[in-house]
PDB file of C-alpha atoms in Angstrom:
ATOM      1  CA  UNK B   1       5.085 -13.713  -1.371  1.00 83.00           C
ATOM      2  CA  UNK B   2       8.254 -12.768  -0.017  1.00 91.00           C
ATOM      3  CA  UNK B   3      10.504  -9.293   0.245  1.00 95.00           C
ATOM      4  CA  UNK B   4      13.057  -9.641  -2.584  1.00 95.00           C
ATOM      5  CA  UNK B   5      16.883  -8.622  -0.522  1.00 95.00           C
ATOM      6  CA  UNK B   6      16.940  -4.601  -2.225  1.00 96.00           C
ATOM      7  CA  UNK B   7      14.349  -4.112   0.107  1.00 96.00           C
ATOM      8  CA  UNK B   8      15.268  -5.783   2.512  1.00 96.00           C
ATOM      9  CA  UNK B   9      17.107  -2.709   4.712  1.00 95.00           C
ATOM     10  CA  UNK B  10      13.761  -1.222   4.886  1.00 96.00           C
ATOM     11  CA  UNK B  11      13.515  -3.923   7.678  1.00 95.00           C
ATOM     12  CA  UNK B  12      16.441  -3.338   9.473  1.00 93.00           C
ATOM     13  CA  UNK B  13      14.645  -3.887  12.520  1.00 93.00           C
ATOM     14  CA  UNK B  14      13.192  -7.471  11.493  1.00 93.00           C
ATOM     15  CA  UNK B  15      14.203 -10.799  10.481  1.00 93.00           C
ATOM     16  CA  UNK B  16      13.006 -10.339   6.831  1.00 93.00           C
ATOM     17  CA  UNK B  17      13.765 -13.686   6.324  1.00 92.00           C
ATOM     18  CA  UNK B  18      10.634 -15.442   9.293  1.00 93.00           C
ATOM     19  CA  UNK B  19       8.397 -12.502   8.261  1.00 93.00           C
ATOM     20  CA  UNK B  20       4.977 -13.164   6.698  1.00 94.00           C
ATOM     21  CA  UNK B  21       4.781 -10.496   4.266  1.00 95.00           C
ATOM     22  CA  UNK B  22       0.429 -12.048   3.768  1.00 95.00           C
ATOM     23  CA  UNK B  23       0.301 -12.415   8.086  1.00 95.00           C
ATOM     24  CA  UNK B  24       1.488  -9.136   8.812  1.00 95.00           C
ATOM     25  CA  UNK B  25       0.678  -7.478   5.073  1.00 96.00           C
ATOM     26  CA  UNK B  26      -0.007  -3.744   7.486  1.00 96.00           C
ATOM     27  CA  UNK B  27       3.008  -4.025   9.251  1.00 96.00           C
ATOM     28  CA  UNK B  28       5.210  -4.474   4.974  1.00 97.00           C
ATOM     29  CA  UNK B  29       2.457  -1.769   4.087  1.00 97.00           C
ATOM     30  CA  UNK B  30       3.589   1.072   5.755  1.00 97.00           C
ATOM     31  CA  UNK B  31       7.271   0.266   6.511  1.00 97.00           C
ATOM     32  CA  UNK B  32       7.476  -0.253   2.998  1.00 97.00           C
ATOM     33  CA  UNK B  33       5.023   3.090   1.548  1.00 97.00           C
ATOM     34  CA  UNK B  34       6.606   5.427   4.330  1.00 95.00           C
ATOM     35  CA  UNK B  35       9.895   4.708   4.309  1.00 95.00           C
ATOM     36  CA  UNK B  36      11.035   3.384   1.360  1.00 95.00           C
ATOM     37  CA  UNK B  37      11.714   3.997  -2.344  1.00 97.00           C
ATOM     38  CA  UNK B  38      10.015   4.371  -5.355  1.00 97.00           C
ATOM     39  CA  UNK B  39      10.985   0.144  -6.664  1.00 97.00           C
ATOM     40  CA  UNK B  40       9.536  -0.761  -2.895  1.00 97.00           C
ATOM     41  CA  UNK B  41       6.372   1.432  -4.070  1.00 97.00           C
ATOM     42  CA  UNK B  42       6.126  -1.020  -7.032  1.00 97.00           C
ATOM     43  CA  UNK B  43       6.188  -3.222  -5.455  1.00 98.00           C
ATOM     44  CA  UNK B  44       3.841  -2.614  -2.751  1.00 97.00           C
ATOM     45  CA  UNK B  45       1.776  -1.438  -5.000  1.00 97.00           C
ATOM     46  CA  UNK B  46       1.297  -5.613  -7.312  1.00 97.00           C
ATOM     47  CA  UNK B  47       2.106  -7.367  -4.174  1.00 97.00           C
ATOM     48  CA  UNK B  48      -1.110  -5.627  -1.992  1.00 97.00           C
ATOM     49  CA  UNK B  49      -4.830  -4.625  -3.646  1.00 96.00           C
ATOM     50  CA  UNK B  50      -5.771  -1.380  -3.470  1.00 96.00           C
ATOM     51  CA  UNK B  51      -8.184  -1.791  -0.891  1.00 96.00           C
ATOM     52  CA  UNK B  52      -4.925  -3.971   1.301  1.00 97.00           C
ATOM     53  CA  UNK B  53      -2.853  -0.779   0.800  1.00 97.00           C
ATOM     54  CA  UNK B  54      -6.433   1.649   1.536  1.00 97.00           C
ATOM     55  CA  UNK B  55      -7.381  -0.181   4.679  1.00 97.00           C
ATOM     56  CA  UNK B  56      -3.704  -0.018   6.240  1.00 97.00           C
ATOM     57  CA  UNK B  57      -3.301   4.020   5.883  1.00 96.00           C
ATOM     58  CA  UNK B  58      -6.940   4.047   7.570  1.00 95.00           C
ATOM     59  CA  UNK B  59      -5.927   2.028  10.865  1.00 94.00           C
ATOM     60  CA  UNK B  60      -2.290   2.279  10.947  1.00 92.00           C
ATOM     61  CA  UNK B  61      -1.080   5.591  11.858  1.00 89.00           C
ATOM     62  CA  UNK B  62       2.455   4.802  12.064  1.00 87.00           C
ATOM     63  CA  UNK B  63       3.418   7.103   8.718  1.00 93.00           C
ATOM     64  CA  UNK B  64       4.880  10.114   8.172  1.00 89.00           C
ATOM     65  CA  UNK B  65       1.777  13.526   7.667  1.00 90.00           C
ATOM     66  CA  UNK B  66       3.230  14.559   4.355  1.00 93.00           C
ATOM     67  CA  UNK B  67       3.274  10.113   3.641  1.00 95.00           C
ATOM     68  CA  UNK B  68      -0.669  10.486   4.570  1.00 94.00           C
ATOM     69  CA  UNK B  69      -1.359  13.134   2.546  1.00 94.00           C
ATOM     70  CA  UNK B  70       0.312  12.113  -0.894  1.00 96.00           C
ATOM     71  CA  UNK B  71      -1.675   8.771  -0.991  1.00 96.00           C
ATOM     72  CA  UNK B  72      -4.993   9.770   0.824  1.00 96.00           C
ATOM     73  CA  UNK B  73      -4.611  12.094  -2.648  1.00 96.00           C
ATOM     74  CA  UNK B  74      -3.515   9.604  -4.636  1.00 95.00           C
ATOM     75  CA  UNK B  75      -5.696   6.758  -3.565  1.00 95.00           C
ATOM     76  CA  UNK B  76      -8.791   8.979  -2.584  1.00 95.00           C
ATOM     77  CA  UNK B  77      -9.210   8.961   0.852  1.00 96.00           C
ATOM     78  CA  UNK B  78     -11.010  11.165   2.292  1.00 96.00           C
ATOM     79  CA  UNK B  79      -8.554  13.082   5.361  1.00 93.00           C
ATOM     80  CA  UNK B  80     -10.974  12.426   7.919  1.00 92.00           C
ATOM     81  CA  UNK B  81     -10.033   8.900   6.712  1.00 94.00           C
ATOM     82  CA  UNK B  82      -6.290   8.670   6.684  1.00 93.00           C
ATOM     83  CA  UNK B  83      -4.998   7.952  11.581  1.00 91.00           C
ATOM     84  CA  UNK B  84      -1.696   9.752  10.703  1.00 88.00           C
ATOM     85  CA  UNK B  85      -3.476  13.000  10.081  1.00 87.00           C
ATOM     86  CA  UNK B  86      -6.288  12.922  12.729  1.00 83.00           C
ATOM     87  CA  UNK B  87      -5.238  16.165  15.185  1.00 73.00           C
ATOM     88  CA  UNK B  88      -5.444  13.994  17.999  1.00 73.00           C
ATOM     89  CA  UNK B  89      -2.888  12.505  16.991  1.00 69.00           C
ATOM     90  CA  UNK B  90      -0.761  15.108  14.659  1.00 65.00           C
ATOM     91  CA  UNK B  91      -1.130  16.873  18.029  1.00 67.00           C
ATOM     92  CA  UNK B  92       1.044  13.724  19.281  1.00 67.00           C
ATOM     93  CA  UNK B  93       3.143  13.007  17.753  1.00 65.00           C
ATOM     94  CA  UNK B  94       3.937  17.064  18.493  1.00 66.00           C
ATOM     95  CA  UNK B  95       4.418  16.979  21.799  1.00 67.00           C
ATOM     96  CA  UNK B  96       6.959  13.436  21.619  1.00 64.00           C
ATOM     97  CA  UNK B  97       9.021  15.737  18.534  1.00 64.00           C
ATOM     98  CA  UNK B  98       8.100  19.091  18.166  1.00 62.00           C
ATOM     99  CA  UNK B  99      10.018  19.848  14.798  1.00 57.00           C
TER     100      UNK B  99
END
């Protein structure tokens, strides 16, 4: 599995050629679903199982809360299972980004 060149722009801070999407699935799913476009979502849902995507939202809190809410509804994951929607994380996030 390789990340298409059209999606490389979402990985501005890493060398995409060395990025293994299978070993780094949480990172790739997070980056593409949080910062990507429609093409990124299509590629992600085609290349990763629904359970892998759900697990990413349960473990990784580095999602925008609006993105977490959307995918919670779309994938039917209870909001209290979504890491980026946990009260403790939202409080900490507001302290760092008060807007």
